[in-house]
Each structure stands twice: as C-alpha cells, then as structure tokens.
PDB file of C-alpha atoms in Angstrom:
ATOM      1  CA  MET A   1       9.931   2.453  -6.727  1.00  0.00           C
ATOM      2  CA  ILE A   2       6.435   3.907  -6.621  1.00  0.00           C
ATOM      3  CA  GLU A   3       3.718   2.777  -9.015  1.00  0.00           C
ATOM      4  CA  ASN A   4       2.209   6.206  -9.701  1.00  0.00           C
ATOM      5  CA  LYS A   5       4.397   7.616 -12.498  1.00  0.00           C
ATOM      6  CA  ASP A   6       2.617  11.002 -12.476  1.00  0.00           C
ATOM      7  CA  LEU A   7       3.376  11.441  -8.765  1.00  0.00           C
ATOM      8  CA  ASP A   8       6.944  10.220  -9.318  1.00  0.00           C
ATOM      9  CA  GLN A   9       7.464  12.857 -12.031  1.00  0.00           C
ATOM     10  CA  PHE A  10       5.796  15.546  -9.901  1.00  0.00           C
ATOM     11  CA  ILE A  11       8.125  14.804  -6.967  1.00  0.00           C
ATOM     12  CA  LEU A  12      11.238  14.673  -9.161  1.00  0.00           C
ATOM     13  CA  GLN A  13      10.298  17.941 -10.835  1.00  0.00           C
ATOM     14  CA  TYR A  14       9.477  19.657  -7.558  1.00  0.00           C
ATOM     15  CA  SER A  15      12.330  18.388  -5.387  1.00  0.00           C
ATOM     16  CA  GLY A  16      15.161  17.518  -7.746  1.00  0.00           C
ATOM     17  CA  TYR A  17      15.634  14.326  -5.709  1.00  0.00           C
ATOM     18  CA  SER A  18      18.049  12.086  -7.582  1.00  0.00           C
ATOM     19  CA  ASN A  19      17.533   8.740  -5.792  1.00  0.00           C
ATOM     20  CA  THR A  20      14.795   6.173  -6.343  1.00  0.00           C
ATOM     21  CA  ILE A  21      11.530   7.210  -4.698  1.00  0.00           C
ATOM     22  CA  TYR A  22       9.748   4.593  -2.595  1.00  0.00           C
ATOM     23  CA  ASP A  23       6.447   4.579  -0.689  1.00  0.00           C
ATOM     24  CA  ASN A  24       8.316   5.178   2.572  1.00  0.00           C
ATOM     25  CA  THR A  25      10.350   8.117   1.233  1.00  0.00           C
ATOM     26  CA  SER A  26       9.861  11.010   3.673  1.00  0.00           C
ATOM     27  CA  ILE A  27       8.818  14.330   2.163  1.00  0.00           C
ATOM     28  CA  SER A  28      10.725  16.415   4.698  1.00  0.00           C
ATOM     29  CA  ARG A  29      13.595  14.129   5.704  1.00  0.00           C
ATOM     30  CA  ASP A  30      14.491  12.472   2.387  1.00  0.00           C
ATOM     31  CA  LEU A  31      13.252  14.991  -0.165  1.00  0.00           C
ATOM     32  CA  ASN A  32      14.273  17.923   2.063  1.00  0.00           C
ATOM     33  CA  ILE A  33      10.998  19.753   1.399  1.00  0.00           C
ATOM     34  CA  LYS A  34      10.362  21.873   4.497  1.00  0.00           C
ATOM     35  CA  ASN A  35       8.709  25.054   5.746  1.00  0.00           C
ATOM     36  CA  GLU A  36       7.399  27.334   2.962  1.00  0.00           C
ATOM     37  CA  ALA A  37       8.583  24.950   0.258  1.00  0.00           C
ATOM     38  CA  ALA A  38       6.487  22.230   1.936  1.00  0.00           C
ATOM     39  CA  PHE A  39       3.429  24.483   1.909  1.00  0.00           C
ATOM     40  CA  ASP A  40       3.965  25.196  -1.797  1.00  0.00           C
ATOM     41  CA  PHE A  41       4.548  21.470  -2.455  1.00  0.00           C
ATOM     42  CA  ILE A  42       1.299  20.416  -0.736  1.00  0.00           C
ATOM     43  CA  GLN A  43      -0.636  23.183  -2.545  1.00  0.00           C
ATOM     44  CA  ALA A  44       0.809  22.099  -5.911  1.00  0.00           C
ATOM     45  CA  TYR A  45       0.104  18.426  -5.083  1.00  0.00           C
ATOM     46  CA  SER A  46      -3.497  19.340  -4.270  1.00  0.00           C
ATOM     47  CA  GLU A  47      -3.939  21.214  -7.540  1.00  0.00           C
ATOM     48  CA  GLN A  48      -2.073  18.701  -9.734  1.00  0.00           C
ATOM     49  CA  PHE A  49      -3.975  15.653  -8.459  1.00  0.00           C
ATOM     50  CA  ASN A  50      -7.259  17.338  -7.438  1.00  0.00           C
ATOM     51  CA  ILE A  51      -6.845  16.486  -3.734  1.00  0.00           C
ATOM     52  CA  ASP A  52      -8.925  18.052  -0.957  1.00  0.00           C
ATOM     53  CA  ILE A  53      -6.427  19.263   1.653  1.00  0.00           C
ATOM     54  CA  SER A  54      -8.879  21.336   3.702  1.00  0.00           C
ATOM     55  CA  SER A  55      -8.502  18.942   6.680  1.00  0.00           C
ATOM     56  CA  PHE A  56      -4.751  18.445   6.301  1.00  0.00           C
ATOM     57  CA  ASP A  57      -2.901  19.389   9.518  1.00  0.00           C
ATOM     58  CA  PHE A  58       0.093  21.089   7.931  1.00  0.00           C
ATOM     59  CA  VAL A  59       1.840  22.002  11.206  1.00  0.00           C
ATOM     60  CA  LYS A  60       1.726  18.379  12.369  1.00  0.00           C
ATOM     61  CA  TYR A  61       3.782  17.211   9.404  1.00  0.00           C
ATOM     62  CA  PHE A  62       5.807  20.343   8.684  1.00  0.00           C
ATOM     63  CA  PRO A  63       6.383  22.259  11.938  1.00  0.00           C
ATOM     64  CA  SER A  64       8.036  25.648  11.596  1.00  0.00           C
ATOM     65  CA  ALA A  65      11.581  26.148  12.858  1.00  0.00           C
ATOM     66  CA  ASP A  66      10.401  28.181  15.840  1.00  0.00           C
ATOM     67  CA  SER A  67       7.568  25.795  16.647  1.00  0.00           C
ATOM     68  CA  GLN A  68       7.555  23.787  19.863  1.00  0.00           C
ATOM     69  CA  ASP A  69       6.502  20.796  17.755  1.00  0.00           C
ATOM     70  CA  LEU A  70      10.150  20.259  16.844  1.00  0.00           C
ATOM     71  CA  LEU A  71      10.759  19.163  20.425  1.00  0.00           C
ATOM     72  CA  SER A  72       7.693  16.971  20.565  1.00  0.00           C
ATOM     73  CA  ASN A  73       7.731  13.225  20.015  1.00  0.00           C
ATOM     74  CA  THR A  74       4.372  13.460  18.242  1.00  0.00           C
ATOM     75  CA  ARG A  75       5.891  14.838  15.051  1.00  0.00           C
ATOM     76  CA  THR A  76       5.008  12.623  12.122  1.00  0.00           C
ATOM     77  CA  ASP A  77       6.730  12.200   8.771  1.00  0.00           C
ATOM     78  CA  LEU A  78       4.616  12.536   5.680  1.00  0.00           C
ATOM     79  CA  THR A  79       5.666   9.912   3.140  1.00  0.00           C
ATOM     80  CA  VAL A  80       5.167   9.337  -0.555  1.00  0.00           C
ATOM     81  CA  GLY A  81       2.895   6.422   0.392  1.00  0.00           C
ATOM     82  CA  ASP A  82       0.660   8.907   2.215  1.00  0.00           C
ATOM     83  CA  LEU A  83       0.470  11.017  -0.944  1.00  0.00           C
ATOM     84  CA  ILE A  84      -0.436   7.932  -2.993  1.00  0.00           C
ATOM     85  CA  ARG A  85      -3.271   7.080  -0.570  1.00  0.00           C
ATOM     86  CA  GLY A  86      -4.378  10.715  -0.786  1.00  0.00           C
ATOM     87  CA  ILE A  87      -4.611  10.447  -4.564  1.00  0.00           C
ATOM     88  CA  LYS A  88      -6.653   7.253  -4.308  1.00  0.00           C
ATOM     89  CA  ALA A  89      -8.981   8.797  -1.715  1.00  0.00           C
ATOM     90  CA  GLY A  90      -9.177  12.249  -3.302  1.00  0.00           C
ATOM     91  CA  GLU A  91      -8.249  13.864   0.003  1.00  0.00           C
ATOM     92  CA  LEU A  92      -5.315  14.130   2.395  1.00  0.00           C
ATOM     93  CA  ASN A  93      -5.965  14.164   6.130  1.00  0.00           C
ATOM     94  CA  ASP A  94      -4.979  12.301   9.304  1.00  0.00           C
ATOM     95  CA  ASP A  95      -7.353   9.400   8.586  1.00  0.00           C
ATOM     96  CA  ILE A  96      -5.837   8.817   5.149  1.00  0.00           C
ATOM     97  CA  ILE A  97      -2.281   9.220   6.454  1.00  0.00           C
ATOM     98  CA  ALA A  98      -2.828   6.941   9.466  1.00  0.00           C
ATOM     99  CA  PHE A  99      -4.406   4.180   7.369  1.00  0.00           C
ATOM    100  CA  GLU A 100      -2.393   0.982   7.576  1.00  0.00           C
ATOM    101  CA  GLU A 101      -3.226  -1.503   4.838  1.00  0.00           C
ATOM    102  CA  ASN A 102      -2.179  -4.514   6.912  1.00  0.00           C
ATOM    103  CA  ASP A 103      -3.772  -3.335  10.175  1.00  0.00           C
ATOM    104  CA  PRO A 104      -5.443  -6.412  11.745  1.00  0.00           C
ATOM    105  CA  ASN A 105      -8.169  -4.179  13.216  1.00  0.00           C
ATOM    106  CA  LEU A 106      -9.420  -3.177   9.780  1.00  0.00           C
ATOM    107  CA  PRO A 107     -11.930  -5.255   7.831  1.00  0.00           C
ATOM    108  CA  PRO A 108     -10.391  -7.414   5.096  1.00  0.00           C
ATOM    109  CA  LYS A 109     -10.078  -5.860   1.681  1.00  0.00           C
ATOM    110  CA  LEU A 110     -12.475  -7.419  -0.828  1.00  0.00           C
ATOM    111  CA  THR A 111     -10.938  -8.413  -4.114  1.00  0.00           C
ATOM    112  CA  ILE A 112     -12.436 -10.172  -7.126  1.00  0.00           C
ATOM    113  CA  LYS A 113     -10.440 -13.271  -6.231  1.00  0.00           C
ATOM    114  CA  LYS A 114     -11.830 -13.343  -2.677  1.00  0.00           C
ATOM    115  CA  ILE A 115     -15.395 -12.823  -3.923  1.00  0.00           C
ATOM    116  CA  ILE A 116     -15.091 -15.659  -6.467  1.00  0.00           C
ATOM    117  CA  LEU A 117     -13.552 -18.003  -3.877  1.00  0.00           C
ATOM    118  CA  GLY A 118     -16.360 -17.121  -1.449  1.00  0.00           C
ATOM    119  CA  ALA A 119     -19.007 -17.855  -4.090  1.00  0.00           C
ATOM    120  CA  ILE A 120     -17.372 -21.201  -4.906  1.00  0.00           C
ATOM    121  CA  LEU A 121     -17.285 -22.086  -1.226  1.00  0.00           C
ATOM    122  CA  VAL A 122     -20.997 -21.282  -0.880  1.00  0.00           C
ATOM    123  CA  LEU A 123     -21.813 -23.439  -3.927  1.00  0.00           C
ATOM    124  CA  VAL A 124     -19.754 -26.372  -2.612  1.00  0.00           C
ATOM    125  CA  VAL A 125     -21.398 -26.188   0.826  1.00  0.00           C
ATOM    126  CA  ALA A 126     -24.854 -25.949  -0.797  1.00  0.00           C
ATOM    127  CA  ALA A 127     -24.086 -29.027  -2.945  1.00  0.00           C
ATOM    128  CA  ILE A 128     -22.891 -31.002   0.079  1.00  0.00           C
ATOM    129  CA  LEU A 129     -25.995 -30.063   2.076  1.00  0.00           C
ATOM    130  CA  THR A 130     -28.205 -31.050  -0.881  1.00  0.00           C
ATOM    131  CA  VAL A 131     -26.562 -34.466  -1.080  1.00  0.00           C
ATOM    132  CA  ILE A 132     -26.957 -34.964   2.671  1.00  0.00           C
ATOM    133  CA  ALA A 133     -30.614 -33.891   2.498  1.00  0.00           C
ATOM    134  CA  ILE A 134     -31.288 -36.381  -0.327  1.00  0.00           C
ATOM    135  CA  TRP A 135     -29.718 -39.275   1.610  1.00  0.00           C
ATOM    136  CA  LEU A 136     -31.744 -38.554   4.697  1.00  0.00           C
TER     137      LEU A 136
END
C-alpha cells in the first residue's frame, strides 16, 4: 500500500481501481488508464499536486493505439512510485521516473542517523589520536 493517502484517494477517485495500490502499480496496465484518459489523468495529477509536467514525455509512457511505439521494446510503464517521486520532486520527467533509490551508482542518501554516526566516529577517532599524541 502506498504511503501518500492523498495520491491514493486521487487514483481511486480517478480510476475506480478496487485493489490495493502499491508503488509498482502500473498506471496503464493495472489501472487501465490509457490514451486520452491518461492525458487527462496526468493533467489532473499535475494540477492536484502542483507538479511541473512540462518535460514529461507523454508518448513514451502512453503511446497512442496507432503509434509505432506499441511495437517498440523501449515502451516504459509509468508506476504509482513514479508519481510519488514526482510529488516529492515537484516535477515529473524522465530523470525523476528513472531514479532508482537503491542504485549503487548514486551517492548515498544522508539521513540524520548517518550524520550522527559520522560525527560520533569523528569524535572517537579524534579522542584516540589525542591519546596517542599524549603518549608520544
């Protein structure tokens, strides 16, 4: 189940989807929001959550029925998780959609816990070096 209750309600109201919505729920495949309904959905999402969609490649995620993109292997599903990241970022585009939280190529995410542990480590090392300096 997704954590953003406002988005959950928006999706339920817009799609009438009766199952539990998860981060990996596909907008087109699972919610069956396609073509013009998808355009309206993304517009309403943008307005409801104040999201900049000016760089959103609509055809990439919602190709039309007569589009050659249906035959292409490059078609990508837009998921609820992508919409959540869009809300957090204030925009929806390929960079936001492609972001992988556990990607090893990305810098580590700083949290309060990591900052405090880092500060403690620095203090412990400084204390050890002080003791060594005194003994020498």
